[in-house]
Tab-separated table of C-alpha atoms in Angstrom:
chain	number	residue	atom	x	y	z
E	174	UNK	CA	5.379	-22.967	-1.394
E	175	UNK	CA	2.205	-23.266	-2.170
E	176	UNK	CA	-0.007	-22.409	1.476
E	177	UNK	CA	-3.815	-23.873	2.502
E	178	UNK	CA	-5.825	-22.629	0.082
E	179	UNK	CA	-9.697	-22.312	0.985
E	180	UNK	CA	-12.431	-22.258	-1.337
E	181	UNK	CA	-14.915	-19.699	-1.939
E	182	UNK	CA	-13.485	-17.335	-0.082
E	183	UNK	CA	-16.991	-15.964	-0.007
E	184	UNK	CA	-20.407	-17.783	-0.226
E	185	UNK	CA	-23.917	-16.181	0.323
E	186	UNK	CA	-26.745	-18.595	0.715
E	187	UNK	CA	-30.543	-18.848	1.909
E	188	UNK	CA	-31.791	-19.996	4.938
E	189	UNK	CA	-32.339	-23.267	4.616
E	190	UNK	CA	-29.358	-24.542	1.419
E	191	UNK	CA	-26.884	-26.935	1.748
E	192	UNK	CA	-22.975	-25.392	1.568
E	193	UNK	CA	-19.952	-27.000	0.689
E	194	UNK	CA	-16.719	-25.556	2.053
E	195	UNK	CA	-13.414	-26.276	0.634
E	196	UNK	CA	-10.351	-26.683	2.075
E	197	UNK	CA	-6.585	-27.630	0.779
E	198	UNK	CA	-4.256	-28.346	2.802
E	199	UNK	CA	-0.477	-27.530	2.233
E	200	UNK	CA	1.070	-30.552	0.882
E	201	UNK	CA	2.676	-33.757	2.717
E	202	UNK	CA	0.733	-32.064	5.991
E	203	UNK	CA	-0.796	-35.149	7.507
E	204	UNK	CA	-3.118	-33.207	10.481
E	205	UNK	CA	-5.612	-30.998	9.215
E	206	UNK	CA	-8.547	-28.806	11.255
E	207	UNK	CA	-11.594	-26.795	10.659
E	208	UNK	CA	-12.372	-23.605	13.024
E	209	UNK	CA	-14.669	-21.513	13.011
E	210	UNK	CA	-14.904	-17.219	14.156
E	211	UNK	CA	-17.468	-15.808	13.964
E	212	UNK	CA	-17.517	-11.388	14.851
E	213	UNK	CA	-15.519	-10.098	18.061
E	214	UNK	CA	-14.557	-13.960	18.332
E	215	UNK	CA	-11.387	-16.089	18.419
E	216	UNK	CA	-11.553	-18.947	16.203
E	217	UNK	CA	-13.248	-22.075	17.522
E	218	UNK	CA	-11.973	-26.166	16.872
E	219	UNK	CA	-14.877	-28.072	14.911
E	220	UNK	CA	-13.059	-30.705	13.628
E	221	UNK	CA	-9.759	-32.866	13.337
E	222	UNK	CA	-8.913	-35.123	10.980
E	223	UNK	CA	-5.494	-37.472	10.621
E	224	UNK	CA	-5.021	-38.597	7.710
E	225	UNK	CA	-8.516	-39.543	6.267
E	226	UNK	CA	-9.593	-39.818	9.220
E	227	UNK	CA	-11.858	-37.392	11.934
E	228	UNK	CA	-9.730	-38.188	15.089
E	229	UNK	CA	-12.338	-35.709	17.149
E	230	UNK	CA	-15.284	-34.186	15.857
E	231	UNK	CA	-16.226	-32.792	19.241
E	232	UNK	CA	-16.303	-28.921	18.011
E	233	UNK	CA	-18.940	-29.596	15.058
E	234	UNK	CA	-22.189	-27.984	16.588
E	235	UNK	CA	-25.045	-30.735	15.684
E	236	UNK	CA	-25.414	-32.497	12.950
E	237	UNK	CA	-25.678	-30.467	10.163
E	238	UNK	CA	-22.287	-30.465	10.034
E	239	UNK	CA	-20.231	-32.988	8.487
E	240	UNK	CA	-17.037	-33.156	6.917
E	241	UNK	CA	-14.222	-35.722	5.509
E	242	UNK	CA	-11.243	-35.750	3.396
E	243	UNK	CA	-11.687	-39.014	1.912
E	244	UNK	CA	-8.330	-39.178	0.172
E	245	UNK	CA	-6.419	-37.858	3.138
E	246	UNK	CA	-5.406	-34.344	1.500
E	247	UNK	CA	-8.656	-32.537	0.667
E	248	UNK	CA	-11.059	-32.054	2.790
E	249	UNK	CA	-15.045	-30.527	2.599
E	250	UNK	CA	-16.634	-29.279	5.302
E	251	UNK	CA	-20.540	-29.722	3.755
E	252	UNK	CA	-23.437	-27.906	6.409
E	253	UNK	CA	-26.868	-28.845	5.688
E	254	UNK	CA	-29.711	-26.606	5.819
E	255	UNK	CA	-27.881	-23.463	6.509
E	256	UNK	CA	-29.364	-21.198	9.690
E	257	UNK	CA	-28.631	-16.896	9.794
E	258	UNK	CA	-26.452	-18.371	13.063
E	259	UNK	CA	-23.611	-20.621	10.769
E	260	UNK	CA	-22.659	-17.114	9.446
E	261	UNK	CA	-19.271	-16.390	10.312
E	262	UNK	CA	-15.515	-17.049	8.842
E	263	UNK	CA	-14.428	-20.824	7.854
E	264	UNK	CA	-11.234	-21.690	8.453
E	265	UNK	CA	-9.294	-24.507	7.397
E	266	UNK	CA	-5.632	-25.208	9.172
E	267	UNK	CA	-3.212	-27.969	8.253
E	268	UNK	CA	0.101	-29.124	10.146
E	269	UNK	CA	2.853	-31.432	9.504
E	270	UNK	CA	2.288	-34.364	12.128
E	271	UNK	CA	1.399	-34.161	15.591
E	272	UNK	CA	4.944	-32.807	17.821
E	273	UNK	CA	4.182	-30.800	19.825
E	274	UNK	CA	5.024	-27.728	18.281
E	275	UNK	CA	4.843	-27.911	15.214
E	276	UNK	CA	3.107	-25.137	13.767
E	277	UNK	CA	0.171	-25.232	12.662
E	278	UNK	CA	-0.788	-23.039	9.168
E	279	UNK	CA	-4.228	-20.696	8.541
E	280	UNK	CA	-5.640	-20.828	5.032
E	281	UNK	CA	-7.488	-17.262	3.841
E	282	UNK	CA	-10.747	-18.330	5.359
E	283	UNK	CA	-14.260	-18.896	3.204
E	284	UNK	CA	-16.933	-16.355	4.162
E	285	UNK	CA	-20.043	-17.829	4.818
E	286	UNK	CA	-23.237	-15.513	4.891
E	287	UNK	CA	-26.768	-16.897	5.173
E	288	UNK	CA	-29.427	-14.592	4.720
Y	240	UNK	CA	-16.167	-18.926	31.816
Y	241	UNK	CA	-14.571	-19.529	28.792
Y	242	UNK	CA	-11.820	-22.260	28.111
Y	243	UNK	CA	-9.369	-18.567	27.636
Y	244	UNK	CA	-9.700	-15.090	28.424
Y	245	UNK	CA	-8.277	-12.215	27.360
Y	246	UNK	CA	-9.159	-8.284	27.786
Y	247	UNK	CA	-10.684	-7.462	24.320
Y	248	UNK	CA	-9.476	-3.860	24.360
Y	249	UNK	CA	-8.866	-1.769	22.301
Y	250	UNK	CA	-5.563	-0.914	23.247
Y	251	UNK	CA	-4.450	2.575	21.867
Y	252	UNK	CA	-1.010	3.545	21.649
Y	253	UNK	CA	1.483	5.962	19.768
Y	254	UNK	CA	4.051	4.839	18.372
Y	255	UNK	CA	6.962	3.628	20.747
Y	256	UNK	CA	4.704	3.222	23.588
Y	257	UNK	CA	5.553	-0.292	25.286
Y	258	UNK	CA	2.217	-2.522	25.879
Y	259	UNK	CA	0.956	-5.425	27.620
Y	260	UNK	CA	-1.441	-8.296	26.855
Y	261	UNK	CA	-2.466	-10.338	29.692
Y	262	UNK	CA	-4.005	-13.909	28.922
Y	263	UNK	CA	-5.325	-16.994	31.826
Y	264	UNK	CA	-6.581	-20.045	30.945
Y	265	UNK	CA	-8.715	-23.055	32.884
Y	266	UNK	CA	-7.532	-26.286	32.055
Y	267	UNK	CA	-4.902	-27.234	33.677
Y	268	UNK	CA	-3.483	-29.968	31.330
Y	269	UNK	CA	-3.211	-27.280	29.023
Y	270	UNK	CA	0.825	-28.220	27.329
Y	271	UNK	CA	1.440	-25.401	24.669
Y	272	UNK	CA	1.083	-21.716	25.057
Y	273	UNK	CA	1.441	-19.006	21.957
Y	274	UNK	CA	0.010	-15.985	20.425
Y	275	UNK	CA	-1.105	-15.615	17.357
Y	276	UNK	CA	-1.609	-12.501	15.303
Y	277	UNK	CA	-4.700	-11.845	13.294
Y	278	UNK	CA	-4.816	-8.452	10.656
Y	279	UNK	CA	-8.099	-7.599	9.869
Y	280	UNK	CA	-9.996	-9.960	7.650
Y	281	UNK	CA	-6.853	-12.159	7.595
Y	282	UNK	CA	-6.343	-15.739	9.128
Y	283	UNK	CA	-4.464	-15.589	12.544
Y	284	UNK	CA	-0.468	-16.069	12.101
Y	285	UNK	CA	1.741	-17.577	14.894
Y	286	UNK	CA	3.723	-14.550	16.469
Y	287	UNK	CA	5.536	-16.919	18.925
Y	288	UNK	CA	5.415	-19.605	21.363
Y	289	UNK	CA	5.223	-19.482	24.577
Y	290	UNK	CA	7.706	-21.221	26.971
Y	291	UNK	CA	7.781	-21.241	30.867
Y	292	UNK	CA	11.154	-19.887	31.258
Y	293	UNK	CA	9.752	-17.037	28.799
Y	294	UNK	CA	11.355	-16.001	25.567
Y	295	UNK	CA	11.750	-13.098	23.418
Y	296	UNK	CA	11.664	-12.287	20.413
Y	297	UNK	CA	12.633	-9.034	18.965
Y	298	UNK	CA	10.474	-6.195	20.089
Y	299	UNK	CA	8.964	-9.094	21.630
Y	300	UNK	CA	8.625	-11.155	25.096
Y	301	UNK	CA	6.079	-13.495	26.126
Y	302	UNK	CA	5.427	-14.973	29.844
Y	303	UNK	CA	3.966	-17.877	31.295
Y	304	UNK	CA	3.192	-18.624	34.840
Y	305	UNK	CA	1.839	-22.363	35.023
Y	306	UNK	CA	0.837	-21.827	38.350
Y	307	UNK	CA	-1.472	-18.859	38.389
Y	308	UNK	CA	-2.390	-19.617	34.734
Y	309	UNK	CA	-1.344	-16.593	33.098
Y	310	UNK	CA	0.064	-15.570	29.453
Y	311	UNK	CA	1.981	-12.047	28.471
Y	312	UNK	CA	2.464	-10.559	25.586
Y	313	UNK	CA	5.402	-7.576	25.652
Y	314	UNK	CA	5.472	-5.227	23.033
Y	315	UNK	CA	8.236	-2.756	22.699
Y	316	UNK	CA	8.920	-0.284	20.499
Y	317	UNK	CA	5.214	-0.601	18.692
Y	318	UNK	CA	5.497	-0.128	15.484
Y	319	UNK	CA	2.283	1.020	13.466
Y	320	UNK	CA	2.238	-2.141	12.112
Y	321	UNK	CA	1.538	-3.366	14.823
Y	322	UNK	CA	-1.378	-3.085	14.573
Y	323	UNK	CA	-3.378	-5.878	14.780
Y	324	UNK	CA	-5.741	-8.460	17.333
Y	325	UNK	CA	-3.671	-10.291	19.132
Y	326	UNK	CA	-5.058	-13.470	19.957
Y	327	UNK	CA	-4.003	-15.815	23.530
Y	328	UNK	CA	-3.766	-19.603	22.392
Y	329	UNK	CA	-3.275	-22.622	24.504
Y	330	UNK	CA	-3.054	-26.608	23.107
Y	331	UNK	CA	-4.149	-29.215	25.661
Y	332	UNK	CA	-2.631	-31.836	23.786
Y	333	UNK	CA	-3.580	-35.739	24.901
Y	334	UNK	CA	-2.951	-38.123	27.552
Y	335	UNK	CA	0.176	-40.168	25.319
Y	336	UNK	CA	2.677	-36.611	25.050
Y	337	UNK	CA	1.722	-36.338	21.695
Y	338	UNK	CA	-0.195	-32.633	20.748
Y	339	UNK	CA	-2.556	-33.473	17.574
Y	340	UNK	CA	-2.948	-29.431	17.549
Y	341	UNK	CA	-6.813	-28.282	18.685
Y	342	UNK	CA	-6.459	-25.455	19.513
Y	343	UNK	CA	-8.077	-22.807	22.082
Y	344	UNK	CA	-8.535	-19.547	21.015
Y	345	UNK	CA	-9.031	-16.056	23.590
Y	346	UNK	CA	-11.650	-13.705	21.825
Y	347	UNK	CA	-8.323	-11.612	20.893
Y	348	UNK	CA	-7.394	-7.690	21.747
Y	349	UNK	CA	-7.094	-5.406	19.607
Y	350	UNK	CA	-4.040	-3.095	19.275
Y	351	UNK	CA	-4.131	0.126	17.555
Y	352	UNK	CA	-0.776	2.219	16.971
Y	353	UNK	CA	-0.960	5.464	15.729
Y	354	UNK	CA	1.408	8.418	14.882
């Protein structure tokens, strides 16, 4: 079946612009996660959704970052007034339920470059 | 101190070699442990979970020492296709006993297997 999909695959923007990154989780997966991976580092947690609500947004670096999941499926990560330091690969992952051991499946990521 | 620490390598080994990766984690409340594999410019994919009793999957053996907060991965008879970044990952879970899936990644260890 289809895996997690993310669009766009690449996004180049200028400093100060607004961007939206989209994630389509695996059908039926209630848990959705956003991570950010900088060059040479492992992914870092940003936010977790269970259904429509953000259950844990402790990883969002500041209030320029916001994410929504209005219908409990597709999620959008929104970044306002982008900065060069926001350049990274933004990964989305989904999981069925919250039972320990349920595998988390990652999408291919969106590579964001802020010039 | 980082929550999950790995030797970034790179490790360069010949085909057929045995190679071991180590990882330490700082949060004693961590409940679940994993090794993920990430190919260049691809998303992370689960390689194997790590259990207290140790577990093996073909040429791969994972060990967990909770007292020392130490995780290891052993790869025997290395193949060219094993070349990738190996990410040590922990999940703290929550007090309710579920594991909502927030993953904390190490920096990753780069492995290159050469002919």
